[in-house]
């Protein structure tokens, strides 16, 4: 590419290629697209990166990303502050909020325990969760980490830490996804669906 | 998303979602990734956008993108300047350069004739191509637009314009892709492969 194209374009494509899920070919396509923007569009794009990066930080209560001191959920008086849903990333909060059914608050761990990748419990926002619970007023903690090895391990680790505090700790239910088909369900999901069967 | 996340993040995700091939979910993921960058990484990303957008323009000879007056290919004395390969986009040049077999120069149309989309011949760099040929010294023009309706129409349109100038105009060969399988070839490709069969 360096042979036939301008160097600044190559450098821009390399920046795009650093983003997750974007390979060198897509990165080139995106770089060419930037060339077709107007001056003000390109400026707005660059400004949005800098502005978001500068002003967004973690909520001092739940560790969600926010540009205020408290995120809108923690600042919302009408939410149930005695119910904490523990998630891996801020994206997971978006997923729960889409259901419009959950009215508690959240706690973002910013990762899962994974010793292989060097992610030990002290690298996650677990002590912030404990501090929050020790302040009192919490009835239930829902462990809503992903149903993966790391997600399970993290849920187990935290639930053991919370046992002595005499807090109700729950875990998301696992089973068949709604609209899914038995035929395409993997064995572990099917086993979980069997194991957690309910009387009707 | 606006409910649970910071506004600057939403704005950044909207910027990413304007890029081709990036939906709202991917855009959110990319915006979150920017949050995990260091200050200098985020600055480098934003700078690359502005720098590429400001310094890159079209080559005054072949309309390829470049940050110089002439692109490296037009400025290269060892290339065959009497042979012009006409392509739709700068990306196509990258594809030809990868073959390492072509030693002529290029001309980028920056689009294909498509009256439905309002792209008439005057919106493409066709007059620049004609001006270039009228300056003399050109032996052959290869029409290397895509084998689509618009690509064919554009190739035909330009070849008719060049007829009176007594220039050899050629078109890329169409047939089976190398490494492809007869079984998976579409009918038109197979028809082209039959029609253009060569004696061995």
Tab-separated table of C-alpha atoms in Angstrom, chain A:
chain	number	residue	atom	x	y	z
A	1	UNK	CA	0.000	0.000	0.000
A	2	UNK	CA	2.845	2.403	0.827
A	3	UNK	CA	3.902	2.223	-2.808
A	4	UNK	CA	0.712	3.519	-4.340
A	5	UNK	CA	-0.800	5.664	-1.620
A	6	UNK	CA	-0.092	8.691	0.472
A	7	UNK	CA	1.674	8.118	3.778
A	8	UNK	CA	-0.909	9.977	5.935
A	9	UNK	CA	-3.546	7.600	4.563
A	10	UNK	CA	-1.436	4.599	5.516
A	11	UNK	CA	-0.977	6.001	9.021
A	12	UNK	CA	-4.715	6.613	9.375
A	13	UNK	CA	-5.489	3.080	8.180
A	14	UNK	CA	-3.048	1.758	10.796
A	15	UNK	CA	-4.951	3.677	13.477
A	16	UNK	CA	-8.243	2.134	12.367
A	17	UNK	CA	-6.645	-1.324	12.250
A	18	UNK	CA	-5.837	-1.026	15.980
A	19	UNK	CA	-9.576	-1.003	16.774
A	20	UNK	CA	-11.108	-4.333	17.789
A	21	UNK	CA	-12.633	-6.378	14.954
A	22	UNK	CA	-11.187	-4.183	12.207
A	23	UNK	CA	-8.644	-5.816	9.905
A	24	UNK	CA	-6.227	-4.087	7.535
A	25	UNK	CA	-8.660	-4.218	4.576
A	26	UNK	CA	-11.555	-2.658	6.504
A	27	UNK	CA	-9.135	-0.132	7.976
A	28	UNK	CA	-8.114	0.967	4.469
A	29	UNK	CA	-11.750	1.290	3.466
A	30	UNK	CA	-12.469	3.444	6.532
A	31	UNK	CA	-9.419	5.619	5.839
A	32	UNK	CA	-10.629	6.205	2.274
A	33	UNK	CA	-14.035	7.090	3.668
A	34	UNK	CA	-12.480	9.789	5.860
A	35	UNK	CA	-11.062	11.302	2.650
A	36	UNK	CA	-14.600	11.665	1.304
A	37	UNK	CA	-15.775	13.589	4.406
A	38	UNK	CA	-16.100	17.359	4.441
A	39	UNK	CA	-13.606	19.332	6.571
A	40	UNK	CA	-16.172	19.841	9.314
A	41	UNK	CA	-17.197	16.162	9.353
A	42	UNK	CA	-13.588	15.053	9.762
A	43	UNK	CA	-13.079	17.653	12.497
A	44	UNK	CA	-16.262	16.509	14.300
A	45	UNK	CA	-15.059	12.890	14.197
A	46	UNK	CA	-11.637	13.750	15.613
A	47	UNK	CA	-13.187	16.054	18.239
A	48	UNK	CA	-15.627	13.342	19.375
A	49	UNK	CA	-12.689	11.014	20.064
A	50	UNK	CA	-10.795	13.583	22.119
A	51	UNK	CA	-13.893	14.897	23.895
A	52	UNK	CA	-15.166	11.449	24.896
A	53	UNK	CA	-11.695	10.356	25.975
A	54	UNK	CA	-11.175	13.491	28.091
A	55	UNK	CA	-14.548	13.860	29.783
A	56	UNK	CA	-15.650	10.268	30.343
A	57	UNK	CA	-14.491	8.495	33.506
A	58	UNK	CA	-15.927	5.932	35.917
A	59	UNK	CA	-18.854	6.670	38.249
A	60	UNK	CA	-17.499	6.905	41.812
A	61	UNK	CA	-20.317	4.648	43.014
A	62	UNK	CA	-20.829	1.869	40.433
A	63	UNK	CA	-17.744	2.256	38.143
A	64	UNK	CA	-19.944	2.657	35.046
A	65	UNK	CA	-18.635	5.166	32.483
A	66	UNK	CA	-20.033	8.672	32.849
A	67	UNK	CA	-19.146	12.330	32.317
A	68	UNK	CA	-20.658	13.323	35.689
A	69	UNK	CA	-19.550	12.481	39.235
A	70	UNK	CA	-22.366	9.912	39.556
A	71	UNK	CA	-23.752	8.068	36.524
A	72	UNK	CA	-27.438	8.723	35.649
A	73	UNK	CA	-28.453	5.368	37.168
A	74	UNK	CA	-26.746	5.941	40.532
A	75	UNK	CA	-28.071	9.524	40.566
A	76	UNK	CA	-31.637	8.345	39.915
A	77	UNK	CA	-33.572	8.456	43.216
A	78	UNK	CA	-36.399	6.273	41.886
A	79	UNK	CA	-34.163	3.225	41.346
A	80	UNK	CA	-33.857	0.489	43.942
A	81	UNK	CA	-30.452	1.196	45.499
A	82	UNK	CA	-30.593	-1.918	47.708
A	83	UNK	CA	-30.310	-4.219	44.674
A	84	UNK	CA	-26.932	-4.390	42.876
A	85	UNK	CA	-26.412	-6.187	39.566
A	86	UNK	CA	-22.697	-7.013	39.112
A	87	UNK	CA	-21.557	-6.963	35.462
A	88	UNK	CA	-18.282	-7.277	33.584
A	89	UNK	CA	-18.444	-4.180	31.359
A	90	UNK	CA	-20.456	-0.960	30.892
A	91	UNK	CA	-21.845	-2.536	27.683
A	92	UNK	CA	-23.638	-5.122	29.818
A	93	UNK	CA	-25.510	-2.306	31.570
A	94	UNK	CA	-26.801	-1.156	28.179
A	95	UNK	CA	-28.080	-4.699	27.544
A	96	UNK	CA	-29.920	-4.842	30.887
A	97	UNK	CA	-31.353	-1.345	30.446
A	98	UNK	CA	-32.786	-2.397	27.089
A	99	UNK	CA	-34.988	-4.958	28.851
A	100	UNK	CA	-36.643	-2.020	30.720
A	101	UNK	CA	-37.430	-4.562	33.466
A	102	UNK	CA	-34.565	-4.020	35.891
A	103	UNK	CA	-34.934	-1.172	38.360
A	104	UNK	CA	-31.962	-1.785	40.643
A	105	UNK	CA	-28.455	-0.352	40.317
A	106	UNK	CA	-25.236	-1.836	38.908
A	107	UNK	CA	-21.596	-2.466	39.687
A	108	UNK	CA	-19.092	-2.756	36.845
A	109	UNK	CA	-16.076	-5.010	37.493
A	110	UNK	CA	-14.229	-3.879	34.329
A	111	UNK	CA	-13.097	-7.417	33.543
A	112	UNK	CA	-13.265	-10.990	34.787
A	113	UNK	CA	-10.796	-12.991	36.835
A	114	UNK	CA	-8.455	-14.719	34.408
A	115	UNK	CA	-5.070	-15.695	35.881
A	116	UNK	CA	-3.844	-16.861	32.429
A	117	UNK	CA	-4.218	-13.313	31.122
A	118	UNK	CA	-2.741	-11.869	34.316
A	119	UNK	CA	-6.126	-10.580	35.518
A	120	UNK	CA	-6.159	-11.252	39.245
A	121	UNK	CA	-9.051	-10.169	41.532
A	122	UNK	CA	-7.163	-7.042	42.670
A	123	UNK	CA	-7.223	-5.725	39.079
A	124	UNK	CA	-11.033	-5.673	39.103
A	125	UNK	CA	-13.365	-3.263	40.912
A	126	UNK	CA	-14.105	-5.846	43.619
A	127	UNK	CA	-12.848	-3.848	46.618
A	128	UNK	CA	-15.090	-0.957	45.479
A	129	UNK	CA	-18.031	-3.397	45.508
A	130	UNK	CA	-17.170	-4.613	49.006
A	131	UNK	CA	-16.774	-1.059	50.296
A	132	UNK	CA	-20.158	-0.198	48.834
A	133	UNK	CA	-21.832	-3.174	50.496
A	134	UNK	CA	-20.128	-2.538	53.844
A	135	UNK	CA	-21.720	0.927	53.917
A	136	UNK	CA	-25.000	-0.968	54.394
A	137	UNK	CA	-28.431	-0.772	52.831
A	138	UNK	CA	-27.884	-3.571	50.292
A	139	UNK	CA	-30.350	-6.491	50.244
A	140	UNK	CA	-29.311	-8.493	47.226
A	141	UNK	CA	-26.381	-8.797	44.814
A	142	UNK	CA	-27.083	-10.385	41.418
A	143	UNK	CA	-23.990	-11.905	39.788
A	144	UNK	CA	-24.588	-11.140	36.100
A	145	UNK	CA	-21.231	-12.071	34.597
A	146	UNK	CA	-21.199	-14.031	31.325
A	147	UNK	CA	-21.800	-17.820	31.377
A	148	UNK	CA	-18.130	-18.538	30.546
A	149	UNK	CA	-15.376	-20.154	32.597
A	150	UNK	CA	-14.068	-16.735	33.667
A	151	UNK	CA	-17.576	-15.395	34.307
A	152	UNK	CA	-18.441	-18.382	36.507
A	153	UNK	CA	-15.143	-18.207	38.390
A	154	UNK	CA	-15.590	-14.493	39.064
A	155	UNK	CA	-19.192	-14.991	40.229
A	156	UNK	CA	-18.052	-17.784	42.596
A	157	UNK	CA	-15.118	-15.743	43.922
A	158	UNK	CA	-17.259	-12.711	44.728
A	159	UNK	CA	-20.117	-14.741	46.199
A	160	UNK	CA	-17.639	-16.350	48.632
A	161	UNK	CA	-16.392	-12.908	49.653
A	162	UNK	CA	-19.980	-11.777	50.280
A	163	UNK	CA	-21.058	-14.848	52.322
A	164	UNK	CA	-19.747	-13.534	55.682
A	165	UNK	CA	-21.575	-10.227	55.094
A	166	UNK	CA	-24.911	-12.057	55.198
A	167	UNK	CA	-26.104	-10.640	51.860
A	168	UNK	CA	-28.380	-12.540	49.486
A	169	UNK	CA	-26.287	-13.371	46.401
A	170	UNK	CA	-28.037	-14.627	43.254
A	171	UNK	CA	-26.915	-15.690	39.789
A	172	UNK	CA	-28.637	-15.176	36.417
A	173	UNK	CA	-30.656	-18.174	35.229
A	174	UNK	CA	-29.218	-20.265	32.402
A	175	UNK	CA	-31.299	-22.220	29.920
A	176	UNK	CA	-32.616	-22.175	26.381
A	177	UNK	CA	-32.673	-18.739	24.769
A	178	UNK	CA	-36.204	-17.533	23.897
A	179	UNK	CA	-36.917	-18.097	20.214
A	180	UNK	CA	-34.054	-20.581	19.994
A	181	UNK	CA	-34.377	-24.154	18.831
A	182	UNK	CA	-33.600	-27.324	20.795
A	183	UNK	CA	-31.913	-28.643	17.676
A	184	UNK	CA	-29.252	-25.928	17.744
A	185	UNK	CA	-28.766	-25.695	21.507
A	186	UNK	CA	-25.345	-26.853	22.677
A	187	UNK	CA	-25.121	-29.663	25.241
A	188	UNK	CA	-24.185	-27.480	28.200
A	189	UNK	CA	-27.101	-25.090	27.603
A	190	UNK	CA	-29.455	-28.038	27.240
A	191	UNK	CA	-28.079	-29.608	30.425
A	192	UNK	CA	-28.594	-26.310	32.268
A	193	UNK	CA	-32.135	-26.059	30.874
A	194	UNK	CA	-32.872	-29.586	32.156
A	195	UNK	CA	-31.213	-29.027	35.516
A	196	UNK	CA	-33.065	-25.772	36.162
A	197	UNK	CA	-36.449	-27.007	34.931
A	198	UNK	CA	-39.504	-25.478	36.583
A	199	UNK	CA	-42.896	-26.940	37.414
A	200	UNK	CA	-45.692	-25.551	35.255
